[in-house]
Amino acid sequence: MDIKKETIASLHEKLVNKDVTAEALTNQALDNIKGDAEKLNTFITVNDKATEDAKKIDVEGVDGLLAGIPVGIKDNIVTNGIKTTAASKILYNFMPVYSATVMDKLAAAGAINVGKTNLDEFAMGSSTETSYYGTSVNPWDFSRVPGGSSGGSAAAVAAGEVVAALGTDTGGSIRQPAAFNGIFGIKPTYGRVSRWGVIAFASSLDQVGVMSKRVEDSATVLSVIAGHDDKDSTSSEKEVPDYRANLNKDMHGVKIAVPKEFWHEGTHPDVLANVNKALDAYKKMGATVEEVSLPTLEHAVEVYYVLASSEASSNLQRYDGVRYGYRAKDVKNIKDLFVNSRSEGFGDEVKRRIMLGTFALSAGAYDAYFKKAAEVRTIFINEMNNVLKDYDLIMGPSTTTPAFKIGEKVDDPLAMYMNDILTIPANLAGLPAASVPAGLADGMPVGLQIIGKPFAEQDVFNAAYALQEENKFYEQIPTALKGED
């Protein structure tokens, strides 16, 4: 049996029928991770207790779809007794004494955490190149980035190291790498999943989501990790449906809005061709596809980077070298300890965003930058919600290009920031959004982005499932891995 060709449901059936054990599944996943480590660099830390956890499942019995299933966890999600670094030097030795709520829910469902995946430092980046632990690479082309910030999770799923992985999405950090790696990734509605125990970047934007090759696998995992949490005051009390059981690929009568602003200048022509092909497929399925306008979208990147950086500058104040994490040596006083620990512990991109956010929040700049950005965000939220009053879904490209070369944009922050132009809107508005594979451009995967109404994840899943069953992209093997098995 090859875990790379399986789904959560097929693995569950084999576990129930005792065709395979949870221990064997876990060991295969660990072997895949270790075998790919040098060429892909998808994991920062491998869980040395994973096999022991799997043995318990074999003894206690398989109860639920996720029991005994190996999953990867983005390394900004706190895990009790397993090093959690946020891919930063400043947390190189941080060993949590508690787990995030999503981890407790996965553990209760019997899922096996096989390790912590690589990411851009503190989830700040679009390529995984800002990680203190080195860049992950794209399984379709080892010279290209896997996207970010959840690049390690995306590459691990695409390479078949795990069936599913958790990521976080602040401005597209699940959907962009999902598109780059030819997999499915979903960011749920803000508040649908608890953020307690997730290392904060921008608290009004961060959201935990799921990545997998198949839509139904992400649906299974999201049903488990979603729901109200008393520890997170922003989590919703809305009932969580069984997303997988309710999957439906019938698109008759579904109204799809396509913002003309999503057809961004500079978008790769093959990206547009694949997205248009997907939209034509939906029309043939019985959906209505119409063009709309989101005029404030042109300001989305500026608004996002002012607000996100401002929140980051506040959230990252806690890393001072005193209580945990990296501590500078040979300091003469407390000020030197603070300054040197942060200067040596944070990477360039994190420092850049802290400085930008601190400036935007300063007395002389607050009204001109932070307050203005917050006001424009409100206008944009209203525009998005007004469109969704008349339409069921919003669709367009997930990214303007396929995955770019490693090193191509790392020295040009503005070019890197523009990677998020199509994914940022859903975060600003707090809406559920996903990327589903739509085809290939220059031999690299292209994603279709699907945005839904608040808490209408089921509609997003259903539309993605319909396209998945139409193009069956999950059958494709990443180009750089062909012939290795």
XYZ file of C-alpha atoms in Angstrom:
485
model
C 0.000 0.000 0.000
C 1.222 3.472 -0.926
C -0.057 6.253 1.321
C 0.563 8.707 -1.534
C -2.368 7.241 -3.472
C -4.815 7.021 -0.587
C -7.522 9.232 0.901
C -8.613 9.515 4.510
C -11.690 7.405 3.727
C -9.708 4.651 1.957
C -7.133 4.538 4.749
C -9.912 4.406 7.339
C -11.461 1.426 5.569
C -8.114 -0.390 5.523
C -7.591 0.353 9.216
C -11.068 -0.910 10.123
C -10.569 -4.077 8.047
C -7.099 -4.506 9.583
C -5.476 -4.503 6.152
C -2.976 -2.068 7.646
C -2.155 -0.818 11.129
C -1.931 2.775 12.323
C 1.661 2.031 13.303
C 2.526 0.932 9.751
C 0.816 4.002 8.264
C 2.660 6.317 10.594
C 6.008 4.683 9.925
C 5.440 4.971 6.194
C 4.680 8.693 6.575
C 7.791 9.159 8.729
C 9.901 7.270 6.200
C 8.548 9.476 3.399
C 9.333 12.624 5.377
C 12.867 11.501 6.187
C 13.469 10.303 2.638
C 12.384 13.646 1.192
C 14.059 15.815 3.842
C 17.130 16.844 1.884
C 15.344 17.635 -1.371
C 12.050 19.100 -0.060
C 12.731 20.343 3.509
C 9.039 20.234 4.354
C 9.329 19.537 8.099
C 11.187 21.428 10.813
C 10.564 18.858 13.556
C 9.508 15.219 13.271
C 7.395 13.929 16.159
C 9.399 11.111 17.731
C 6.296 10.057 19.687
C 4.147 9.552 16.573
C 4.712 5.798 16.344
C 3.868 5.399 20.029
C 0.636 7.363 19.496
C -0.228 5.152 16.510
C 0.300 1.965 18.557
C -2.309 3.220 21.040
C -4.833 3.523 18.198
C -4.115 -0.069 17.169
C -4.707 -1.228 20.743
C -7.783 0.904 21.484
C -9.396 0.473 18.063
C -10.283 2.792 15.208
C -13.066 5.188 16.199
C -13.795 7.862 13.600
C -12.439 8.723 10.163
C -9.292 10.447 11.436
C -8.202 7.744 13.885
C -4.728 6.555 12.927
C -4.364 9.010 10.025
C -0.950 10.770 9.815
C -1.207 14.564 9.460
C 1.292 17.424 9.322
C 1.004 20.529 11.495
C 2.294 23.977 10.552
C 4.971 24.967 13.038
C 3.169 28.060 14.295
C 0.521 25.883 15.962
C 1.490 25.099 19.549
C 2.017 21.404 20.384
C 2.551 20.151 23.924
C 5.993 18.578 24.304
C 6.920 19.080 20.630
C 9.174 21.990 19.712
C 7.260 24.889 18.145
C 9.443 27.502 16.431
C 7.304 29.522 14.004
C 10.398 28.988 11.784
C 12.215 31.684 13.774
C 15.541 31.750 15.572
C 13.871 33.590 18.432
C 11.822 30.441 19.225
C 14.497 27.895 18.290
C 14.223 26.150 21.684
C 10.565 26.762 22.592
C 8.951 23.628 24.030
C 5.262 24.301 24.760
C 3.566 22.926 27.878
C 0.109 22.947 26.284
C -1.462 22.350 22.877
C -3.593 24.551 20.655
C -7.312 23.815 20.651
C -7.121 22.448 17.105
C -4.452 19.995 18.280
C -6.598 18.828 21.185
C -9.467 18.217 18.753
C -7.268 16.276 16.341
C -5.887 14.203 19.215
C -9.403 13.456 20.458
C -10.266 12.247 16.946
C -7.238 9.958 16.957
C -5.230 11.744 14.249
C -1.469 11.194 14.399
C 0.700 14.307 14.402
C 3.841 13.193 12.545
C 5.592 16.547 12.822
C 5.772 20.297 12.392
C 5.976 21.709 8.869
C 8.166 24.517 7.591
C 6.834 28.028 6.993
C 7.891 31.610 6.458
C 9.092 33.044 9.756
C 6.068 33.884 11.922
C 3.972 33.218 8.771
C 5.324 36.412 7.196
C 6.081 35.642 3.573
C 4.830 34.083 0.363
C 7.564 31.588 -0.487
C 8.869 29.903 2.710
C 12.170 31.659 1.973
C 12.106 33.647 5.233
C 12.270 30.471 7.361
C 15.239 30.273 9.729
C 15.385 26.566 8.819
C 15.847 27.064 5.086
C 13.507 27.149 2.111
C 11.121 24.315 1.341
C 10.908 23.488 -2.360
C 8.101 22.684 -4.767
C 7.644 18.966 -5.585
C 6.703 19.927 -9.146
C 10.032 21.680 -9.725
C 12.803 21.705 -7.138
C 14.017 25.090 -8.398
C 10.709 26.759 -7.509
C 9.118 27.898 -4.263
C 6.216 26.005 -2.696
C 4.548 29.308 -1.801
C 3.911 30.560 1.679
C 3.587 30.975 4.360
C 2.219 27.395 4.661
C 4.689 26.149 2.055
C 5.930 23.188 4.096
C 2.406 21.873 4.663
C 1.503 22.288 0.988
C 4.657 20.592 -0.301
C 4.266 17.743 2.201
C 0.731 17.045 0.965
C 1.666 17.382 -2.713
C 4.606 15.002 -2.249
C 2.393 12.448 -0.487
C 4.260 12.598 2.809
C 0.925 13.084 4.584
C -2.696 12.888 3.453
C -3.595 16.218 5.033
C -1.924 19.074 6.882
C -2.976 22.098 8.902
C -1.931 25.564 7.794
C -2.790 29.117 8.752
C -3.996 31.833 6.420
C -3.571 35.548 7.163
C -3.522 36.917 3.621
C -3.519 33.808 1.433
C -1.039 31.547 3.209
C -3.099 28.405 2.600
C -4.591 29.168 -0.808
C -1.458 30.477 -2.544
C 0.745 27.472 -1.669
C -2.171 25.142 -2.427
C -2.352 26.671 -5.913
C 1.435 26.488 -6.375
C 1.522 22.791 -5.394
C -1.582 21.561 -7.179
C -3.600 20.640 -4.083
C -6.772 21.810 -2.346
C -6.588 24.266 0.538
C -9.315 26.036 2.478
C -9.354 29.020 4.821
C -12.650 28.935 6.757
C -14.687 31.906 7.917
C -12.974 34.016 10.574
C -14.132 32.540 13.881
C -15.068 29.136 12.465
C -11.908 27.574 13.974
C -10.327 28.503 17.304
C -7.067 30.464 17.160
C -6.160 29.618 20.752
C -2.650 28.243 20.760
C -1.815 29.574 17.305
C 1.224 31.873 17.376
C -0.271 35.217 16.429
C 0.708 37.239 13.363
C -2.331 39.474 12.753
C -5.137 38.540 15.108
C -8.020 40.027 13.092
C -6.917 38.111 9.978
C -5.342 34.809 11.108
C -7.325 31.615 10.589
C -6.438 27.918 10.764
C -7.351 25.817 7.741
C -6.663 22.525 5.979
C -4.715 21.318 2.933
C -5.091 17.989 1.110
C -5.021 16.512 -2.373
C -8.742 15.758 -2.260
C -11.555 18.107 -1.268
C -13.280 15.435 0.801
C -10.213 15.000 3.003
C -10.112 18.696 3.925
C -13.863 18.531 4.569
C -13.291 15.656 7.009
C -10.566 17.483 8.927
C -12.357 20.841 9.061
C -15.455 19.233 10.591
C -13.201 17.995 13.411
C -11.225 21.164 14.173
C -14.068 23.711 13.721
C -16.389 24.888 16.473
C -16.686 27.191 19.459
C -13.890 27.455 21.985
C -14.297 29.191 25.328
C -10.606 30.097 25.196
C -11.103 32.142 21.985
C -13.638 34.955 22.295
C -13.701 35.404 18.507
C -14.739 31.794 17.829
C -18.279 31.307 16.611
C -20.996 29.326 18.375
C -22.578 28.335 15.047
C -23.133 24.612 14.696
C -20.510 22.772 12.654
C -21.951 20.593 9.889
C -20.484 17.327 8.606
C -18.897 18.871 5.533
C -17.850 15.559 4.005
C -21.250 13.889 4.424
C -22.918 16.914 2.820
C -20.626 17.105 -0.228
C -22.651 17.657 -3.389
C -21.316 18.404 -6.864
C -24.663 19.627 -8.254
C -24.063 23.189 -9.483
C -27.479 23.794 -11.061
C -28.804 27.215 -10.103
C -25.601 28.329 -8.361
C -24.794 31.990 -9.088
C -21.093 32.774 -9.485
C -19.676 36.313 -9.450
C -16.368 36.991 -11.195
C -14.888 40.384 -10.196
C -13.319 42.058 -13.200
C -10.577 43.340 -10.891
C -9.428 39.714 -10.381
C -8.285 39.762 -13.997
C -5.197 41.576 -12.828
C -2.740 43.170 -15.221
C 0.313 40.953 -15.452
C -1.554 37.711 -14.790
C 0.014 34.810 -16.664
C -2.082 34.046 -19.789
C -2.170 30.317 -19.013
C -3.493 31.097 -15.533
C -6.352 33.034 -17.104
C -6.940 30.294 -19.679
C -7.233 27.615 -17.000
C -9.509 29.728 -14.826
C -11.753 30.514 -17.799
C -11.851 26.803 -18.621
C -12.992 26.084 -15.061
C -15.670 28.774 -15.231
C -16.897 27.309 -18.539
C -17.096 23.920 -16.833
C -19.327 25.405 -14.143
C -21.593 26.882 -16.825
C -21.952 23.431 -18.381
C -22.843 22.088 -14.937
C -25.762 24.534 -14.763
C -24.261 27.442 -12.853
C -24.643 31.102 -13.802
C -21.391 33.046 -14.202
C -21.512 36.850 -14.307
C -18.961 39.653 -14.095
C -19.116 42.066 -11.159
C -16.944 44.857 -9.800
C -15.099 45.336 -6.506
C -13.646 48.819 -7.032
C -11.889 49.011 -3.655
C -9.879 45.869 -4.466
C -7.110 48.014 -5.949
C -6.303 49.188 -2.406
C -6.418 45.721 -0.797
C -2.667 45.092 -0.670
C -1.916 48.475 0.918
C -4.729 48.084 3.451
C -3.639 44.566 4.342
C 0.022 45.357 4.883
C -0.719 48.382 7.062
C -3.199 46.484 9.244
C -1.337 43.164 9.363
C 2.013 44.784 10.116
C 0.455 46.935 12.823
C -1.060 43.915 14.526
C 2.218 42.023 14.129
C 4.214 44.796 15.787
C 1.922 44.485 18.787
C 1.770 40.671 18.881
C 5.530 40.251 18.608
C 6.333 42.554 21.529
C 6.284 39.507 23.810
C 9.521 38.127 22.350
C 12.075 39.917 24.486
C 14.595 37.269 25.539
C 13.332 37.233 29.119
C 10.664 34.563 29.474
C 11.362 32.058 26.696
C 13.086 31.674 23.357
C 16.380 33.096 22.164
C 18.354 35.243 24.605
C 21.313 37.374 23.497
C 24.602 36.794 25.290
C 27.113 39.236 26.730
C 24.550 41.965 27.428
C 25.252 44.740 29.930
C 21.734 45.764 30.918
C 18.046 45.031 30.369
C 17.814 47.358 27.363
C 20.663 45.527 25.657
C 18.933 42.232 26.416
C 15.719 43.379 24.715
C 17.387 45.021 21.725
C 20.012 42.366 21.064
C 17.688 39.412 21.568
C 15.181 40.813 19.091
C 17.808 42.038 16.629
C 19.550 38.673 16.573
C 16.421 36.532 16.902
C 14.167 37.995 14.209
C 14.832 37.713 10.480
C 14.823 40.628 8.028
C 11.206 40.259 6.874
C 9.845 40.113 10.421
C 11.882 43.187 11.365
C 10.603 44.979 8.286
C 6.973 44.364 9.223
C 7.499 45.256 12.882
C 9.010 48.592 11.822
C 6.229 49.256 9.321
C 3.555 48.413 11.877
C 5.149 50.408 14.653
C 5.326 53.432 12.370
C 1.674 53.052 11.295
C 0.614 52.972 14.949
C 2.726 55.946 16.026
C 1.078 59.150 17.155
C 2.022 61.089 14.052
C 0.964 58.400 11.582
C -1.999 56.610 13.180
C -4.756 58.672 11.555
C -3.083 58.774 8.150
C -2.280 55.054 7.955
C -3.825 52.647 10.464
C -7.146 54.447 10.899
C -7.474 55.097 7.162
C -6.672 51.458 6.349
C -9.298 50.285 8.847
C -11.882 52.562 7.230
C -11.067 51.298 3.742
C -11.303 47.735 5.046
C -14.853 48.430 6.191
C -15.748 49.779 2.749
C -14.262 46.678 1.149
C -16.149 44.333 3.503
C -19.389 46.037 2.507
C -18.539 45.666 -1.184
C -17.867 41.943 -0.788
C -21.028 41.358 1.238
C -23.142 43.324 -1.244
C -21.922 41.091 -4.066
C -22.711 38.001 -2.000
C -26.274 39.206 -1.456
C -26.914 38.501 -5.139
C -24.486 35.640 -5.732
C -23.629 32.388 -3.995
C -19.903 32.414 -4.716
C -17.098 34.649 -5.932
C -14.464 33.078 -8.188
C -11.229 33.992 -9.921
C -7.565 33.016 -10.045
C -5.854 32.083 -6.768
C -2.593 33.656 -7.955
C -1.433 35.789 -10.870
C 1.343 33.344 -11.823
C 2.441 29.777 -11.202
C 5.170 29.168 -8.614
C 8.196 31.392 -9.185
C 11.881 30.520 -8.938
C 13.608 30.337 -5.553
C 15.439 33.640 -5.055
C 13.486 35.420 -7.782
C 11.592 37.794 -5.506
C 13.146 37.424 -2.076
C 15.117 40.670 -2.419
C 12.123 42.651 -3.699
C 9.575 42.922 -0.850
C 7.027 44.849 -2.919
C 7.047 42.220 -5.675
C 6.648 39.529 -3.014
C 3.750 41.374 -1.362
C 1.894 41.595 -4.681
C 1.639 37.793 -4.692
C -1.202 38.204 -2.209
C -3.306 40.608 -4.259
C -5.970 38.019 -5.143
C -6.104 36.188 -1.817
C -6.084 39.134 0.615
C -9.746 40.139 -0.010
C -11.189 37.055 1.690
C -9.083 37.694 4.809
C -10.006 41.363 5.018
C -13.686 40.391 4.817
C -13.359 37.284 7.028
C -14.942 35.055 4.372
C -14.377 31.352 3.687
C -12.163 30.792 0.656
C -10.384 27.914 -1.022
C -8.063 27.128 -3.891
C -8.737 24.075 -6.041
C -6.468 22.883 -8.886
C -7.579 24.155 -12.294
C -4.776 22.990 -14.591
C -1.165 23.672 -15.542
C 0.734 26.744 -16.746
C 4.285 26.174 -17.975
C 4.065 22.714 -16.419
C 3.216 24.128 -12.978
C -0.156 23.952 -11.174
C -2.727 26.741 -11.313
C -5.513 27.259 -8.771
C -9.081 28.523 -8.987
C -10.097 30.567 -5.937
C -13.609 30.112 -4.555
C -14.969 32.570 -1.966
C -18.240 31.996 -0.143
C -20.661 33.732 2.187
C -19.887 33.850 5.917
C -19.989 30.320 7.374
C -20.955 28.874 3.985
C -17.930 26.552 3.843
C -20.212 23.828 2.520
C -20.902 25.855 -0.638
C -17.161 26.326 -1.139
C -16.493 22.618 -0.622
C -19.288 21.647 -3.007
C -18.084 23.907 -5.812
C -14.490 22.713 -5.380
C -15.657 19.096 -5.311
C -17.572 19.584 -8.554
C -14.464 20.891 -10.327
C -12.259 18.217 -8.752
C -14.500 15.466 -10.086
C -14.521 17.172 -13.488
C -10.739 17.493 -13.966
C -9.451 14.844 -11.492
C -6.227 16.806 -11.047
C -5.422 14.745 -7.939
C -4.383 11.897 -10.255
C -1.389 13.904 -11.467
C 2.044 13.214 -9.996
C 4.261 16.246 -9.277
C 6.725 16.480 -12.170
C 9.931 16.470 -10.117
C 8.840 13.325 -8.248
C 7.955 11.228 -11.300
C 9.992 8.082 -11.558
C 11.153 8.215 -7.919
C 8.681 5.697 -6.551
